[in-house]
């Protein structure tokens, strides 16, 4: 078995190794480095790359990676796991979506792949991460959250041929009811889309909300679904659980708030919407109702703003369009 | 008690007769010279009675209180009210706009509004804000309730000013009418600079309510429950006609202990608010960046969990757990 090396994590043979991958420099010159775990099974098999916290305040994904790796027995594993629980480490420390050291470009790491070796901080981070991903990954799972604890949906690259087929089989083994076969022309610069173009099947999981807005039960559920993906791709033995028909969408629509104020949502994630369904209620500083937010489109709620306050232009609701059972 | 003929004036809100008046109180200026104003609602009842003053969002990210106050205001009928409700649901408006505890304009360590009362007209930004709020409070309030949150949605406790004599007795009366099980008769030498202690020293019976968590971490049910408990305080004070609900014995504490984290890392709590802990009870686990459990955190005191850090990440010095000491049923 060849030596596996990512950053300072080095693994010869079966077992688990821990280390760090350098993704940049801090303003004081110390290395900006992110945690890496490598696990090699007793038998050969594919390499599954899993990462979390592309957005720093989406901590649920880190807890999922951590639990998966703590509960992993490499004696029963076929193949290799490369796990990076916290990609955007300086954003994570700031409990923010983007790094505080990002200057001008906005800093959304999931729009910066495959990265640029001499670009902005976030582009250089993306480059350091994606170089390893492209070299090693057989499959990719990218863990995200939306805004509230009840978020549960997934998307896979609906790429032509084998990449799309393998991605869909991962999504079906993961089995969240709300699933988007993502048109290949959306989410440019996301790790999933870039990897799909490079022939790597992938899946984005959206589970839980920002910061502490997730439960231990959700973490356990996602970990079990990931183990089912690993059964599907031949990394774990055992029967693959069948989740039955899923709800597919044609695309999604981001709906921005065109009114600000105190806000109280009226819908839950997973709920069906018609055009005109009341999404929530706005109030002024004195508690008087100042308007209702209505859904501009029919579909299924993928994410909804939790309030309690909202400025214009924030994401009000994220809708899965044209739901159909497949 | 405000005689029916007195005009109650808080900022631009002027209540002369029965009904609801809304206005704004200026509490400072922004760096570009605009007025920083906060919402004021005055509900003047048809009958005579005391003036109940209610504050929310002393800390900008503690929105649950604003929603409780709003819910109560929307369901209050001035014609069936005796006395006056003065409500300031969002005190620290520039902090609230940013979803954070303290104002972005606070300078040099004077940012915690609840340590600045009674305020100082020539002080720092937050001192001047406290002064602008406390001056009409002292002038009009007969009773005072201050709404806060802790960290997680399951936070439910209250504390009243355990002042000598009538002020302490009346404070206890409103605490019992509010009726959250975990209640601290707060020693008068803690929480210096809080509006509750400042008001109690000025003879105004006072209560702090802690319900819900920071930012969006609160449930609609908590808002409805808080509003109903607030109405029960108003029944107890004779401001609403119905008989007040009796909540039975409460759990009192001798004091509380703030426990700060002495290490950092990812964190998973192991206890819920309201849970009994012994010295040594597991309250949570620190997790390293690679997912290894690096330390189990034990409670340094026996008592009841008033607040617990939800994680998911904590630096040294963050509030780990807040414990009510020496619980006893009374």
XYZ file of C-alpha atoms in Angstrom:
656
model
C 0.000 0.000 0.000
C 1.446 3.333 -1.071
C 2.095 6.058 1.468
C -0.779 8.526 1.651
C 0.272 12.056 2.442
C -1.841 15.230 2.683
C -0.120 18.112 4.426
C 1.465 16.750 7.586
C -0.948 13.794 7.754
C 0.937 10.697 6.622
C -0.400 7.160 6.589
C 1.409 3.929 5.732
C -1.112 1.091 5.754
C -4.294 0.556 7.699
C -5.316 3.040 10.383
C -6.038 6.697 10.997
C -3.591 9.616 10.759
C -4.089 13.217 11.751
C -2.293 16.328 10.576
C -2.667 19.744 9.028
C -2.790 21.167 5.530
C -1.350 24.641 5.100
C -3.776 26.842 3.157
C -2.268 30.297 3.717
C -0.413 32.554 6.101
C -1.845 34.491 9.019
C -1.175 38.248 9.152
C 1.444 37.569 11.850
C 3.250 35.138 9.569
C 2.193 31.937 11.280
C 0.809 29.206 9.024
C -2.925 29.147 8.389
C -3.567 25.422 8.554
C -6.601 23.188 8.583
C -7.158 19.785 10.196
C -6.859 16.668 8.023
C -7.752 13.081 8.909
C -6.774 10.110 6.773
C -8.241 6.654 7.223
C -7.097 3.639 5.284
C -9.097 0.414 5.381
C -7.858 -3.159 5.564
C -8.986 -3.775 1.976
C -8.620 -1.756 -1.219
C -11.463 0.428 -2.414
C -12.307 3.945 -3.519
C -11.183 7.185 -1.898
C -13.994 9.228 -0.375
C -13.158 12.878 0.273
C -15.386 14.586 2.853
C -15.125 18.181 3.927
C -17.086 20.600 6.110
C -17.124 24.298 7.025
C -16.437 25.622 3.525
C -18.461 28.375 5.147
C -17.058 29.012 8.604
C -20.339 29.227 10.512
C -21.718 25.941 9.180
C -20.370 23.914 12.095
C -22.851 21.028 11.842
C -20.712 19.582 9.034
C -17.591 19.520 11.226
C -19.501 17.641 13.921
C -20.715 15.140 11.302
C -17.167 14.518 10.033
C -15.879 14.201 13.592
C -18.509 11.675 14.632
C -18.074 9.638 11.435
C -14.323 9.409 12.011
C -14.621 8.642 15.754
C -16.993 5.778 14.998
C -14.997 4.419 12.064
C -13.355 1.014 12.365
C -10.658 0.786 9.686
C -10.599 -3.001 10.034
C -14.028 -3.099 8.347
C -13.278 -0.356 5.802
C -12.459 -0.906 2.128
C -10.598 2.019 0.615
C -9.643 5.406 1.981
C -11.309 8.396 3.624
C -9.805 11.855 3.447
C -11.683 14.103 5.869
C -11.215 17.851 6.311
C -13.777 18.900 8.922
C -13.012 22.649 8.939
C -11.893 24.131 5.611
C -12.379 27.818 6.309
C -10.633 27.812 9.684
C -10.291 31.583 10.175
C -13.978 32.076 9.348
C -14.833 29.237 11.758
C -12.926 30.983 14.545
C -14.812 34.207 13.820
C -18.147 32.333 13.704
C -18.616 33.944 10.288
C -19.288 32.634 6.782
C -16.152 34.163 5.314
C -12.611 34.735 6.503
C -11.928 38.008 8.339
C -8.688 38.216 6.367
C -10.407 38.321 2.982
C -9.939 41.756 1.496
C -11.876 42.547 -1.619
C -13.419 39.606 -3.413
C -16.251 38.712 -1.054
C -14.560 35.588 0.175
C -17.117 32.865 -0.574
C -14.861 29.795 -0.647
C -17.541 27.791 -2.426
C -17.343 30.143 -5.410
C -13.535 30.121 -5.517
C -12.711 26.567 -6.678
C -10.508 25.338 -8.308
C -8.659 28.293 -6.813
C -5.679 30.309 -7.855
C -2.143 29.927 -6.476
C -1.521 33.692 -6.578
C -5.084 34.959 -6.086
C -6.870 36.382 -3.034
C -6.620 34.574 0.315
C -9.766 32.578 -0.412
C -8.573 31.684 -3.924
C -5.219 30.528 -2.546
C -7.015 28.462 0.114
C -9.202 26.911 -2.600
C -6.108 26.129 -4.658
C -4.306 24.429 -1.759
C -7.378 22.336 -0.970
C -8.428 21.518 -4.523
C -4.965 20.432 -5.616
C -5.110 17.612 -3.051
C -8.769 16.892 -3.737
C -8.161 16.450 -7.467
C -5.132 14.246 -6.829
C -6.873 11.901 -4.387
C -10.683 12.002 -4.461
C -12.708 9.198 -6.031
C -15.918 10.634 -4.573
C -16.666 13.985 -2.864
C -19.120 14.862 -0.094
C -19.352 18.544 0.858
C -21.261 19.281 4.091
C -23.160 22.567 4.441
C -25.957 24.065 6.495
C -28.570 26.666 5.695
C -30.070 28.922 8.383
C -32.344 26.872 10.643
C -32.083 23.581 12.524
C -34.764 21.892 10.349
C -32.782 22.131 7.068
C -32.497 18.746 5.293
C -31.808 18.600 1.573
C -29.064 17.559 -0.836
C -27.894 18.247 -4.360
C -25.744 16.357 -6.818
C -24.164 17.415 -10.119
C -26.452 16.304 -12.912
C -23.446 15.791 -15.185
C -23.582 13.749 -18.375
C -22.572 10.079 -18.303
C -20.974 8.164 -15.490
C -20.182 11.129 -13.219
C -23.835 12.099 -13.073
C -24.977 8.487 -12.601
C -22.547 7.845 -9.749
C -23.432 11.175 -8.133
C -27.126 10.291 -8.265
C -26.482 6.901 -6.671
C -24.665 8.658 -3.809
C -27.617 11.055 -3.406
C -30.102 8.144 -3.370
C -28.038 6.254 -0.798
C -27.870 9.416 1.300
C -31.616 9.688 0.799
C -32.797 13.112 1.952
C -36.290 13.458 0.520
C -35.622 16.896 -1.000
C -32.881 16.421 -3.580
C -31.806 18.565 -6.516
C -30.128 17.062 -9.570
C -28.172 20.300 -9.981
C -27.914 21.671 -13.518
C -24.218 21.722 -14.303
C -24.283 25.456 -15.118
C -25.250 26.585 -11.589
C -23.017 27.041 -8.516
C -19.931 27.877 -10.567
C -16.840 27.755 -8.413
C -18.298 25.273 -5.934
C -16.065 22.323 -5.076
C -18.822 19.937 -6.199
C -19.234 21.408 -9.681
C -15.521 21.806 -10.299
C -14.875 18.236 -9.165
C -17.701 16.933 -11.400
C -16.076 18.609 -14.402
C -12.855 16.842 -13.416
C -14.692 13.505 -13.412
C -15.253 13.170 -9.643
C -18.822 12.291 -8.583
C -20.031 14.405 -5.690
C -22.803 15.403 -3.332
C -23.579 18.519 -1.319
C -25.493 17.890 1.892
C -27.405 20.736 3.514
C -28.233 19.730 7.092
C -28.899 22.011 10.053
C -28.549 25.741 10.568
C -25.868 28.284 11.269
C -23.733 28.276 14.415
C -25.320 26.213 17.195
C -28.603 25.677 15.272
C -28.374 21.894 14.958
C -29.070 18.905 17.189
C -27.024 15.854 18.154
C -29.829 13.732 16.640
C -29.312 15.394 13.256
C -25.549 14.798 13.438
C -26.143 11.084 14.126
C -28.698 10.852 11.293
C -26.334 12.410 8.748
C -23.464 10.172 9.877
C -25.634 7.074 9.385
C -26.656 8.327 5.912
C -22.974 8.821 5.036
C -22.255 5.245 6.110
C -25.017 4.202 3.719
C -23.261 6.111 0.933
C -20.099 4.208 1.860
C -21.992 0.909 1.579
C -23.297 2.019 -1.816
C -19.809 2.710 -3.163
C -18.366 -0.481 -1.687
C -16.427 0.945 1.267
C -18.487 -0.745 3.975
C -20.175 -4.136 3.883
C -23.846 -4.581 4.680
C -27.062 -3.999 2.802
C -27.579 -0.521 1.397
C -30.711 0.974 3.025
C -33.277 1.963 0.399
C -34.863 5.347 1.036
C -37.597 4.923 -1.574
C -38.690 7.658 -3.977
C -37.182 11.101 -3.438
C -38.542 14.522 -4.345
C -36.457 15.936 -7.184
C -36.438 19.556 -8.352
C -35.685 21.199 -11.696
C -33.654 23.938 -9.982
C -33.871 26.260 -7.001
C -34.771 29.910 -6.576
C -33.110 32.226 -4.075
C -35.624 34.824 -2.946
C -34.223 38.002 -1.418
C -36.047 40.160 1.103
C -37.353 43.404 -0.389
C -38.518 44.579 3.039
C -36.551 44.782 6.266
C -37.641 44.539 9.877
C -38.381 42.118 12.658
C -39.426 38.841 11.053
C -41.191 35.702 12.149
C -41.302 32.769 9.767
C -44.565 30.958 9.046
C -43.220 27.898 7.199
C -40.898 24.996 7.950
C -38.245 23.433 5.756
C -39.696 20.701 3.552
C -43.120 22.384 3.377
C -44.881 22.764 0.010
C -45.495 26.304 -1.225
C -47.788 27.831 -3.790
C -47.185 31.220 -5.362
C -48.664 33.529 -2.709
C -48.185 31.270 0.352
C -47.410 33.364 3.453
C -43.739 32.761 4.325
C -43.602 35.011 7.362
C -44.656 38.219 9.030
C -42.807 41.514 9.353
C -43.156 43.761 12.401
C -41.942 47.260 13.191
C -39.980 48.258 16.292
C -43.210 48.631 18.272
C -44.410 45.144 17.368
C -47.045 46.248 14.867
C -47.479 44.069 11.753
C -45.993 45.809 8.732
C -46.504 43.168 6.074
C -46.439 39.564 5.044
C -43.729 37.948 2.979
C -45.379 35.944 0.209
C -43.766 33.217 -1.820
C -43.213 34.391 -5.390
C -43.047 30.793 -6.620
C -44.448 27.347 -6.034
C -42.182 24.586 -4.778
C -40.732 23.162 -1.568
C -38.996 25.166 1.190
C -35.287 24.262 1.183
C -34.299 27.078 3.561
C -36.155 29.873 5.326
C -34.884 32.896 7.233
C -35.361 32.380 10.981
C -35.549 36.076 11.813
C -35.681 37.653 14.322
C -34.370 40.588 12.270
C -33.740 41.006 8.579
C -32.215 43.684 6.390
C -33.284 44.076 2.786
C -31.490 41.725 0.455
C -30.990 38.910 2.948
C -32.060 35.445 1.794
C -35.735 35.237 2.699
C -36.422 31.773 1.359
C -34.767 29.197 -0.842
C -37.266 27.212 -2.924
C -36.908 23.879 -4.712
C -38.799 24.279 -8.003
C -41.094 21.828 -9.805
C -41.047 19.069 -7.167
C -41.683 15.593 -8.541
C -41.452 12.126 -6.989
C -38.722 10.014 -8.567
C -49.200 55.576 40.664
C -49.779 58.093 37.893
C -52.825 60.317 38.461
C -55.169 60.273 35.460
C -54.429 63.936 34.765
C -50.643 63.570 34.429
C -49.221 63.418 30.904
C -46.600 60.682 30.654
C -43.867 61.742 28.277
C -41.057 59.439 27.144
C -39.249 60.879 24.142
C -41.817 61.714 21.475
C -44.410 59.381 23.018
C -46.861 61.482 25.039
C -49.725 59.661 26.722
C -52.448 62.015 27.938
C -55.539 59.805 27.720
C -56.703 56.212 27.411
C -55.101 54.275 24.568
C -51.773 53.440 22.936
C -49.137 56.030 22.080
C -46.013 55.234 20.108
C -42.903 57.322 19.779
C -39.132 57.303 19.971
C -36.586 58.198 22.622
C -33.279 59.665 21.543
C -30.416 57.878 23.284
C -27.399 59.139 21.321
C -26.000 60.114 17.956
C -24.388 57.976 15.246
C -20.900 58.852 13.973
C -22.507 60.576 10.965
C -24.645 62.758 13.210
C -27.986 60.991 12.880
C -30.083 60.535 16.022
C -30.022 57.074 17.592
C -33.635 56.590 18.663
C -35.346 53.636 20.296
C -39.014 52.600 20.183
C -41.354 53.555 23.046
C -44.968 52.400 23.419
C -47.186 53.708 26.207
C -50.502 52.025 26.933
C -52.651 54.073 29.236
C -55.566 52.230 30.815
C -59.106 53.408 31.520
C -58.672 52.734 35.233
C -56.124 54.105 37.681
C -53.234 51.916 38.664
C -49.474 51.616 38.760
C -46.957 52.334 36.015
C -45.286 49.110 34.854
C -42.096 49.800 32.898
C -40.796 47.008 30.646
C -37.442 46.890 28.825
C -36.092 44.471 26.219
C -32.828 44.061 24.269
C -30.585 45.722 26.833
C -28.219 43.364 25.093
C -28.769 43.744 21.379
C -28.910 40.059 20.457
C -31.489 39.080 23.100
C -34.505 39.398 20.807
C -36.812 36.984 22.608
C -37.671 39.743 25.105
C -38.649 42.178 22.348
C -40.941 39.544 20.849
C -42.518 38.841 24.281
C -43.121 42.553 24.867
C -44.530 42.961 21.337
C -46.847 39.980 21.796
C -48.154 41.416 25.079
C -48.650 44.878 23.547
C -50.592 43.507 20.583
C -52.975 41.655 22.885
C -53.418 44.428 25.478
C -56.718 46.307 25.513
C -56.329 49.755 27.107
C -60.016 49.883 28.053
C -59.598 46.874 30.351
C -56.288 48.117 31.810
C -55.853 49.897 35.140
C -52.673 51.936 35.189
C -50.016 52.380 32.542
C -47.597 50.143 30.653
C -44.450 51.843 29.346
C -42.615 49.472 27.014
C -39.191 49.936 25.439
C -38.764 46.646 23.563
C -35.376 47.384 21.977
C -33.023 49.462 24.116
C -29.672 48.812 22.493
C -30.822 49.432 18.935
C -27.422 49.803 17.265
C -26.352 46.478 18.795
C -29.639 44.829 17.753
C -29.256 45.992 14.168
C -26.018 44.027 14.056
C -27.350 41.065 15.966
C -24.754 41.501 18.698
C -24.669 42.109 22.443
C -23.004 45.505 22.503
C -23.166 48.588 20.330
C -20.554 48.955 17.593
C -20.185 52.532 18.866
C -19.256 51.452 22.398
C -15.756 52.458 23.306
C -13.083 51.536 25.803
C -14.774 48.689 27.601
C -18.006 50.414 28.570
C -20.164 48.383 26.210
C -22.374 46.344 28.542
C -25.485 48.504 28.907
C -26.595 46.449 31.891
C -23.529 47.532 33.847
C -23.954 51.246 33.062
C -27.135 52.214 34.922
C -28.096 54.783 36.141
C -25.846 56.155 33.384
C -23.836 59.308 32.910
C -24.805 62.185 30.569
C -21.109 62.942 30.037
C -19.937 59.341 29.827
C -19.162 56.889 27.049
C -21.748 56.069 24.338
C -23.375 53.347 26.441
C -23.300 55.474 29.638
C -25.143 58.262 27.822
C -27.646 55.755 26.459
C -28.242 54.400 29.976
C -28.754 57.941 31.283
C -31.317 58.771 28.576
C -33.275 55.587 29.359
C -32.986 55.640 33.138
C -34.076 59.269 33.654
C -37.721 58.735 32.555
C -37.699 55.249 34.106
C -36.883 56.714 37.524
C -39.439 59.477 37.002
C -42.396 57.245 36.112
C -41.868 53.563 36.955
C -43.664 51.971 39.917
C -42.588 48.478 38.874
C -39.893 47.409 36.435
C -39.318 44.252 34.397
C -36.213 43.749 32.255
C -36.223 40.964 29.622
C -33.037 39.087 28.800
C -32.003 35.800 27.232
C -29.092 33.514 27.964
C -27.512 31.291 25.295
C -29.969 28.503 24.415
C -33.720 28.257 23.693
C -34.338 26.258 26.898
C -33.278 29.118 29.211
C -36.020 29.844 31.785
C -35.221 31.647 34.988
C -35.735 34.962 36.747
C -34.160 37.103 39.427
C -35.587 39.830 41.583
C -34.001 42.552 43.667
C -33.842 41.130 47.203
C -33.847 44.622 48.685
C -34.751 45.334 52.302
C -38.367 46.170 53.175
C -41.178 46.989 50.818
C -39.099 47.090 47.604
C -37.849 43.519 48.128
C -41.303 42.233 49.111
C -42.942 43.792 46.053
C -40.130 42.539 43.814
C -40.726 39.038 45.170
C -44.440 39.475 44.525
C -43.903 40.124 40.813
C -41.351 37.286 40.603
C -43.900 34.846 42.082
C -46.603 36.119 39.734
C -44.236 35.635 36.786
C -43.556 32.225 38.299
C -40.559 30.711 36.501
C -39.481 27.765 38.644
C -35.804 28.793 38.898
C -35.739 32.167 40.629
C -32.933 34.016 42.360
C -33.624 36.535 45.124
C -30.626 38.571 43.963
C -28.332 39.890 46.696
C -28.178 43.688 46.379
C -24.382 43.660 46.014
C -24.322 41.711 42.717
C -24.995 43.002 39.200
C -23.843 46.534 39.972
C -24.901 48.871 37.165
C -27.840 46.741 36.102
C -31.089 48.617 35.672
C -32.775 46.195 38.099
C -30.410 46.943 40.967
C -30.268 50.682 40.151
C -34.084 50.873 40.126
C -34.389 48.881 43.361
C -32.000 51.294 45.081
C -34.305 54.074 43.898
C -37.284 52.321 45.481
C -38.699 50.644 42.369
C -39.534 46.926 42.753
C -37.786 45.077 39.931
C -37.478 41.763 38.125
C -35.146 40.387 35.449
C -36.535 37.612 33.246
C -34.189 35.293 31.352
C -36.080 33.413 28.646
C -34.723 31.967 25.400
C -31.327 32.170 23.742
C -29.369 34.675 21.685
C -30.351 35.662 18.146
C -32.946 33.353 16.611
C -32.564 30.750 19.383
C -36.080 30.967 20.811
C -39.412 29.322 20.112
C -42.765 30.884 19.367
C -44.178 28.999 22.396
C -41.682 30.764 24.668
C -42.855 34.135 23.331
C -46.512 33.272 23.983
C -45.691 31.904 27.436
C -43.628 34.962 28.367
C -46.475 37.276 27.331
C -48.964 35.267 29.412
C -46.676 35.358 32.476
C -46.330 39.112 31.973
C -50.119 39.450 31.969
C -50.157 37.464 35.207
C -47.844 40.032 36.785
C -50.303 42.706 35.637
C -53.181 40.758 37.273
C -51.137 40.498 40.471
C -50.623 44.287 40.417
C -54.340 44.910 39.859
C -53.739 46.249 36.350
C -55.867 43.509 34.785
C -59.090 42.342 36.387
C -58.750 38.534 36.373
C -57.484 36.554 39.331
C -53.752 35.853 39.041
C -52.622 32.254 38.463
C -50.750 30.748 41.435
C -47.547 29.055 40.285
C -46.927 27.215 43.576
C -43.514 26.795 45.206
C -40.495 28.049 43.272
C -36.863 26.981 43.507
C -34.854 29.792 45.087
C -31.060 30.136 45.050
C -28.582 31.807 47.378
C -26.639 33.248 44.425
C -25.272 32.173 41.061
C -21.818 31.209 39.812
C -20.528 32.088 36.363
C -18.099 29.449 35.189
C -15.799 30.555 32.377
C -14.087 28.173 29.996
C -10.421 27.618 30.823
C -9.731 25.954 27.490
C -10.991 26.444 23.961
C -12.246 24.196 21.221
C -15.313 22.703 19.673
C -17.850 22.033 22.411
C -20.879 19.808 22.901
C -23.077 20.406 25.925
C -24.236 17.466 28.068
C -26.838 19.224 30.252
C -30.084 21.134 29.760
C -31.226 24.289 31.499
C -33.088 23.538 34.722
C -31.138 20.312 35.302
C -29.639 19.582 38.744
C -25.875 19.177 38.801
C -23.557 17.977 41.525
C -19.970 19.012 41.871
C -18.323 16.797 39.228
C -21.372 16.286 36.987
C -20.411 16.160 33.299
C -21.600 19.412 31.679
C -19.998 19.041 28.245
C -17.116 17.834 26.122
C -14.348 19.676 24.316
C -13.519 18.310 20.890
C -10.275 18.969 19.050
C -10.093 20.131 15.445
C -9.656 16.499 14.367
C -12.723 15.336 16.273
C -10.996 13.725 19.242
C -12.651 14.315 22.619
C -9.929 16.243 24.412
C -11.619 16.938 27.745
C -14.794 16.220 29.639
C -15.869 19.283 31.599
C -17.145 18.735 35.116
C -19.266 21.170 37.069
C -17.199 22.922 39.760
C -20.350 23.553 41.841
C -23.573 21.840 42.835
C -26.806 23.561 41.848
C -29.135 24.047 38.911
C -28.148 24.897 35.337
C -29.389 28.410 34.584
C -27.497 28.709 31.286
C -25.145 26.503 29.290
C -22.940 27.249 26.312
C -24.433 25.608 23.204
C -21.114 25.393 21.414
C -20.291 24.616 18.680
C -17.010 26.443 19.299
C -15.621 28.271 22.285
C -12.539 30.323 23.062
C -11.013 30.451 26.534
C -13.020 32.699 28.822
C -16.420 32.169 27.183
C -19.255 31.502 29.616
C -19.307 27.735 29.939
C -22.141 27.315 32.414
C -24.137 29.510 34.792
C -25.225 27.733 37.966
C -27.898 28.615 40.521
C -26.436 27.760 43.939
C -28.064 26.116 46.963
C -31.464 25.393 45.380
C -34.358 25.195 47.848
C -38.105 25.045 47.286
C -40.055 27.946 48.774
